[in-house]
Amino acid sequence: MIRLSQTCTSIVPLLLGAFLLIGLTACGSTESATEAAAPVAERPVWDLGDGTYMLRLAPETASAYRVTQQQMSDMNMVVAGNEIDVTQNQTITQRMHIADYTADGITVIENTIERIQAEGGSMGQTASYDSDAEDEASPLAAQFDPMIAQTLRLELSPSGAFVGDRDTLEAQIASMMGGAEDNAMVSADMLIDPILSQFQFYPEDPVSVGDSWTADTEMNVGIPFSVVSVYTLTSVDDGLATLDVTIEMDSDGAPMELGPGATAEAFLSGSQTGTMTVDLQSGLMMTYEQGGSISGFAEFTAPGQNEVMEIDMAIDSENTYRVERITDAAASE
């Protein structure tokens, strides 16, 4: 049996903390008890009648949706000659409430995480968590319990851009994470960027079947990535658009956010492909299936040491996302 050195074993949790956020925070968040405002804006026409379609965010005020997202990932690392495999499987169920669609086209979204299920294993150890299992004692509870029944409120433009107050959003994130934002491994950007990325697929202009457009974004999930996403409208059927998605990611030697005294630069790149559907009337993504891989290496310096250690990494992941409209609060019980 391979016995890892103390330095080697101290590296693993630092790196895993960042990668855990890649899937979890992308799912969204929570809902408040805010009363929905009365509709004050006319939603724009999505079918322009000439074979072109306008993709933009314009959901109906007071509508509610159940969102289920699942992520499965396998990560392999080689640390000081020792191979480490990590598996993770997470399912997040949430209720998305459209609190308002304003006269100037701003969508206010409030979500509630109703349930988190997670399991994973590494180095001969396994852990599982289910927020609905009241009697379950899980080592993951301290991380996930604070995320249940908290509030995150997003204000988004028709193009999906966040137009709310960043400081307020960071305060909501701090509440959602139960103070984890004070940990040097977890920054506000690591939690906010993946959440907002869900709404950054809208084209600037009307599109026809066969058209493609590109979105260039920066995303920090503990490792800052430059992300280039290409979307292609493949079909429109009964108000539902189907898009093919290709994503390229590259960290290009960006610094990783680790614990105190630890430094690392990541040289990781990879691609993901998938298919998504969008309800053209509301502009909401209804389904998404995606798979891909990221690989490369990181140059790591442990706290109190000067020696640089190279860590090889490879991550394979699959994601599914499903949205179902529910008519009222009672329907989500």
Coordinates of C-alpha atoms in Angstrom, one line a residue:
M1 CA 0.0 0.0 0.0
I2 CA 1.3 3.4 -0.9
R3 CA 1.9 5.7 2.1
L4 CA 1.9 9.4 1.3
S5 CA 4.2 11.8 2.9
Q6 CA 2.8 14.5 5.3
T7 CA 3.5 17.2 2.6
C8 CA 1.6 15.1 0.0
T9 CA -1.5 14.5 2.1
S10 CA -1.7 18.2 3.1
I11 CA -1.9 19.2 -0.6
V12 CA -4.9 17.0 -1.4
P13 CA -7.6 18.8 0.7
L14 CA -6.4 22.2 -0.5
L15 CA -6.9 21.2 -4.1
L16 CA -10.1 19.3 -3.6
G17 CA -11.8 22.3 -1.9
A18 CA -11.5 24.3 -5.1
F19 CA -12.7 21.6 -7.5
L20 CA -15.7 20.8 -5.3
L21 CA -17.0 24.4 -6.0
I22 CA -16.9 23.9 -9.7
G23 CA -20.0 21.8 -9.7
L24 CA -21.8 22.9 -6.6
T25 CA -21.9 26.6 -7.0
A26 CA -23.0 26.4 -10.6
C27 CA -26.3 25.2 -9.5
G28 CA -27.5 28.4 -7.9
S29 CA -28.9 29.0 -4.5
T30 CA -31.9 30.0 -2.3
E31 CA -35.2 31.9 -2.0
S32 CA -36.5 34.5 0.4
A33 CA -40.1 35.3 1.5
T34 CA -40.2 38.4 -0.6
E35 CA -43.7 39.1 -2.0
A36 CA -43.7 39.0 -5.8
A37 CA -44.4 42.4 -7.4
A38 CA -47.3 42.8 -9.8
P39 CA -46.2 42.5 -13.5
V40 CA -45.3 45.9 -14.8
A41 CA -43.6 45.1 -18.1
E42 CA -44.7 43.6 -21.3
R43 CA -42.5 40.7 -22.3
P44 CA -40.9 41.1 -25.7
V45 CA -41.7 39.0 -28.8
W46 CA -39.3 36.1 -29.3
D47 CA -40.5 35.0 -32.8
L48 CA -39.7 37.8 -35.2
G49 CA -41.6 36.2 -38.0
D50 CA -38.8 36.1 -40.5
G51 CA -37.1 32.9 -39.5
T52 CA -35.2 34.7 -36.7
Y53 CA -35.6 34.4 -33.0
M54 CA -34.7 36.6 -30.0
L55 CA -33.1 34.8 -27.1
R56 CA -33.4 36.9 -24.0
L57 CA -34.3 36.6 -20.4
A58 CA -38.0 37.5 -19.8
P59 CA -39.7 35.1 -17.4
E60 CA -43.2 35.7 -16.0
T61 CA -43.4 37.4 -12.7
A62 CA -44.4 35.1 -9.8
S63 CA -43.7 31.9 -11.8
A64 CA -41.9 29.1 -10.1
Y65 CA -39.7 26.3 -11.2
R66 CA -38.1 23.2 -9.7
V67 CA -34.5 22.8 -10.8
T68 CA -32.5 19.5 -10.5
Q69 CA -28.8 19.4 -11.3
Q70 CA -26.5 16.5 -11.1
Q71 CA -22.7 16.4 -11.5
M72 CA -20.5 13.4 -11.6
S73 CA -16.8 13.8 -11.7
D74 CA -13.6 11.8 -11.5
M75 CA -10.3 13.5 -10.7
N76 CA -6.9 11.9 -11.0
M77 CA -3.8 13.5 -9.5
V78 CA -0.2 12.4 -9.3
V79 CA 1.5 13.9 -6.3
A80 CA 5.1 13.1 -5.5
G81 CA 4.8 10.0 -7.6
N82 CA 1.7 8.8 -5.9
E83 CA -1.5 8.5 -7.8
I84 CA -4.7 9.7 -6.1
D85 CA -8.2 9.2 -7.5
V86 CA -11.2 11.2 -6.3
T87 CA -14.8 10.6 -7.3
Q88 CA -17.7 12.9 -6.6
N89 CA -21.5 12.7 -7.3
Q90 CA -23.7 15.6 -6.3
T91 CA -27.4 16.2 -6.9
I92 CA -28.9 19.6 -6.0
T93 CA -32.7 20.2 -6.0
Q94 CA -33.9 23.8 -5.8
R95 CA -36.9 26.0 -6.3
M96 CA -36.5 29.0 -8.5
H97 CA -38.9 31.8 -8.0
I98 CA -39.3 34.8 -10.4
A99 CA -39.8 37.6 -7.9
D100 CA -40.2 40.4 -10.5
Y101 CA -39.8 41.3 -14.2
T102 CA -39.5 45.1 -14.2
A103 CA -40.6 47.8 -16.6
D104 CA -37.0 48.1 -17.9
G105 CA -36.6 44.4 -18.4
I106 CA -34.7 43.4 -15.3
T107 CA -35.4 39.9 -14.0
V108 CA -35.2 39.3 -10.2
I109 CA -34.7 35.7 -9.4
E110 CA -34.8 34.2 -5.9
N111 CA -34.0 30.5 -5.4
T112 CA -34.2 28.0 -2.6
I113 CA -32.0 25.0 -2.3
E114 CA -34.4 22.3 -1.1
R115 CA -32.0 19.3 -1.0
I116 CA -28.4 18.4 -1.5
Q117 CA -27.2 14.9 -2.0
A118 CA -23.5 14.2 -2.3
E119 CA -21.1 11.3 -2.1
G120 CA -17.4 10.8 -2.9
G121 CA -14.3 8.9 -2.2
S122 CA -10.6 9.1 -2.2
M123 CA -7.6 7.3 -0.7
G124 CA -9.7 4.5 0.7
Q125 CA -12.2 6.8 2.4
T126 CA -15.7 7.6 1.4
A127 CA -18.3 10.2 2.6
S128 CA -21.9 10.8 1.8
Y129 CA -24.5 13.5 2.6
D130 CA -28.2 13.9 2.2
S131 CA -29.8 17.1 3.7
D132 CA -33.2 15.2 4.0
A133 CA -31.6 12.5 6.2
E134 CA -32.1 14.0 9.6
D135 CA -30.4 11.2 11.5
E136 CA -27.3 11.0 9.2
A137 CA -24.0 12.2 10.7
S138 CA -21.9 13.2 7.8
P139 CA -18.5 14.9 7.7
L140 CA -19.9 16.9 4.8
A141 CA -22.7 18.4 7.0
A142 CA -20.7 21.4 8.1
Q143 CA -20.0 22.4 4.5
F144 CA -23.5 21.8 3.1
D145 CA -26.0 22.4 6.0
P146 CA -25.6 26.2 5.9
M147 CA -26.6 26.2 2.2
I148 CA -30.1 24.9 2.9
A149 CA -32.9 27.5 3.2
Q150 CA -30.8 30.6 2.7
T151 CA -31.4 33.5 0.3
L152 CA -29.7 34.5 -2.9
R153 CA -31.3 37.2 -5.0
L154 CA -30.1 37.9 -8.6
E155 CA -30.9 40.9 -10.7
L156 CA -30.3 40.2 -14.4
S157 CA -30.6 42.1 -17.6
P158 CA -32.3 40.7 -20.7
S159 CA -28.9 39.5 -21.9
G160 CA -28.2 37.7 -18.6
A161 CA -25.7 40.2 -17.2
F162 CA -25.8 40.8 -13.4
V163 CA -26.9 44.4 -12.7
G164 CA -27.4 44.2 -9.0
D165 CA -25.1 45.4 -6.2
R166 CA -22.0 43.3 -6.0
D167 CA -21.5 44.0 -2.3
T168 CA -25.0 42.9 -1.5
L169 CA -24.6 39.7 -3.5
E170 CA -21.3 38.9 -1.7
A171 CA -23.1 39.3 1.7
Q172 CA -25.8 36.9 0.6
I173 CA -23.1 34.4 -0.5
A174 CA -21.4 34.8 2.9
S175 CA -24.7 33.9 4.6
M176 CA -25.2 30.9 2.3
M177 CA -21.8 29.5 3.0
G178 CA -22.1 29.9 6.8
G179 CA -19.0 32.0 7.1
A180 CA -16.9 29.9 4.8
E181 CA -16.0 33.0 2.9
D182 CA -13.5 33.8 5.8
N183 CA -11.5 30.8 4.8
A184 CA -8.5 31.8 2.6
M185 CA -9.5 28.9 0.2
V186 CA -12.9 30.4 -0.6
S187 CA -13.3 33.8 -2.1
A188 CA -16.5 35.5 -3.2
D189 CA -15.5 35.2 -6.9
M190 CA -15.2 31.4 -6.5
L191 CA -18.8 31.2 -5.5
I192 CA -20.4 34.0 -7.6
D193 CA -18.7 33.4 -11.0
P194 CA -20.2 29.9 -11.6
I195 CA -23.7 31.0 -10.6
L196 CA -23.7 33.9 -12.9
S197 CA -22.3 31.9 -15.8
Q198 CA -25.6 30.1 -16.1
F199 CA -27.1 33.2 -17.7
Q200 CA -24.3 34.2 -20.1
F201 CA -25.4 32.3 -23.2
Y202 CA -27.7 34.9 -24.8
P203 CA -26.7 36.2 -28.3
E204 CA -26.6 40.0 -28.9
D205 CA -28.8 39.8 -32.0
P206 CA -31.6 37.7 -33.3
V207 CA -30.5 34.3 -34.6
S208 CA -31.7 31.8 -37.2
V209 CA -31.4 28.0 -37.1
G210 CA -27.8 27.2 -38.0
D211 CA -26.4 30.4 -36.5
S212 CA -23.6 30.4 -34.0
W213 CA -22.3 32.9 -31.5
T214 CA -19.5 33.1 -29.0
A215 CA -19.3 34.2 -25.3
D216 CA -15.9 35.0 -23.8
T217 CA -15.9 35.0 -20.0
E218 CA -13.5 34.7 -17.0
M219 CA -14.4 32.3 -14.3
N220 CA -12.7 31.8 -10.9
V221 CA -13.4 28.5 -9.2
G222 CA -10.3 28.5 -7.1
I223 CA -8.4 28.4 -10.4
P224 CA -9.1 31.3 -12.7
F225 CA -10.1 30.1 -16.2
S226 CA -10.6 31.9 -19.5
V227 CA -13.7 30.4 -21.0
V228 CA -14.7 30.5 -24.6
S229 CA -18.2 29.1 -25.3
V230 CA -19.7 28.6 -28.8
Y231 CA -23.5 28.2 -29.1
T232 CA -25.3 27.0 -32.2
L233 CA -29.0 27.1 -32.7
T234 CA -29.9 23.7 -34.2
S235 CA -33.7 23.8 -34.0
V236 CA -36.8 25.5 -32.8
D237 CA -39.9 23.4 -32.1
D238 CA -43.1 24.7 -30.4
G239 CA -41.2 27.6 -28.7
L240 CA -38.3 25.4 -27.5
A241 CA -34.9 26.1 -28.9
T242 CA -32.2 23.5 -29.0
L243 CA -28.5 24.6 -28.8
D244 CA -25.3 22.7 -29.3
V245 CA -22.6 24.0 -26.9
T246 CA -18.8 23.7 -27.2
I247 CA -16.6 25.1 -24.4
E248 CA -12.9 25.6 -24.2
M249 CA -11.2 26.4 -20.9
D250 CA -7.6 27.4 -20.2
S251 CA -6.0 28.6 -16.9
D252 CA -2.7 29.6 -18.6
G253 CA -0.6 29.5 -15.4
A254 CA -3.1 31.4 -13.3
P255 CA -2.5 31.5 -9.5
M256 CA -4.7 29.1 -7.5
E257 CA -6.3 30.3 -4.3
L258 CA -5.2 27.9 -1.5
G259 CA -4.7 28.0 2.2
P260 CA -2.4 30.4 4.1
G261 CA 1.2 30.1 3.0
A262 CA 0.5 27.8 0.1
T263 CA 1.1 29.0 -3.5
A264 CA 0.4 27.3 -6.8
E265 CA 0.1 28.1 -10.5
A266 CA -2.3 26.0 -12.7
F267 CA -1.6 25.1 -16.3
L268 CA -4.9 23.3 -17.0
S269 CA -7.0 23.3 -20.2
G270 CA -9.8 21.3 -21.6
S271 CA -13.1 21.2 -23.4
Q272 CA -16.7 20.4 -22.8
T273 CA -19.5 19.7 -25.2
G274 CA -23.2 19.5 -24.6
T275 CA -26.8 20.2 -25.7
M276 CA -29.2 22.7 -24.0
T277 CA -32.8 23.6 -24.6
V278 CA -34.2 27.1 -23.9
D279 CA -37.8 28.1 -23.5
L280 CA -38.0 31.1 -25.9
Q281 CA -40.9 32.7 -24.1
S282 CA -39.2 33.0 -20.7
G283 CA -35.6 32.8 -21.9
L284 CA -34.9 30.2 -19.2
M285 CA -32.6 27.2 -19.8
M286 CA -34.8 24.1 -19.4
T287 CA -32.4 21.3 -19.9
Y288 CA -28.6 20.9 -20.3
E289 CA -26.5 17.8 -20.7
Q290 CA -22.7 18.3 -20.8
G291 CA -19.6 16.2 -20.6
G292 CA -15.9 17.0 -20.9
S293 CA -12.4 16.9 -19.4
I294 CA -9.7 19.2 -18.0
S295 CA -6.1 18.2 -17.7
G296 CA -2.6 19.6 -17.1
F297 CA -0.5 20.3 -14.1
A298 CA 0.0 22.7 -11.2
E299 CA 3.2 23.9 -9.7
F300 CA 2.7 23.9 -5.9
T301 CA 4.7 25.2 -3.0
A302 CA 3.7 23.9 0.4
P303 CA 3.5 26.3 3.4
G304 CA 6.9 26.8 4.9
Q305 CA 8.8 25.2 2.0
N306 CA 10.7 26.6 -1.0
E307 CA 10.6 23.5 -3.2
V308 CA 8.2 23.6 -6.1
M309 CA 6.3 20.4 -6.6
E310 CA 4.6 19.6 -9.9
I311 CA 1.2 17.9 -9.6
D312 CA -0.4 16.3 -12.7
M313 CA -4.2 16.5 -12.8
A314 CA -7.0 15.1 -15.0
I315 CA -10.7 15.7 -14.4
D316 CA -13.6 14.1 -16.3
S317 CA -17.1 15.3 -15.6
E318 CA -20.7 14.9 -16.7
N319 CA -23.5 17.3 -15.8
T320 CA -27.3 17.2 -16.3
Y321 CA -29.7 20.1 -15.6
R322 CA -33.5 19.9 -15.6
V323 CA -36.1 22.6 -15.0
E324 CA -39.9 21.9 -14.5
R325 CA -42.4 24.7 -14.0
I326 CA -44.5 24.4 -10.9
T327 CA -47.7 26.4 -10.4
D328 CA -47.5 27.5 -6.8
A329 CA -45.6 27.0 -3.5
A330 CA -47.8 24.0 -2.6
A331 CA -46.8 22.2 -5.7
S332 CA -43.2 22.2 -4.6
E333 CA -43.9 20.3 -1.4

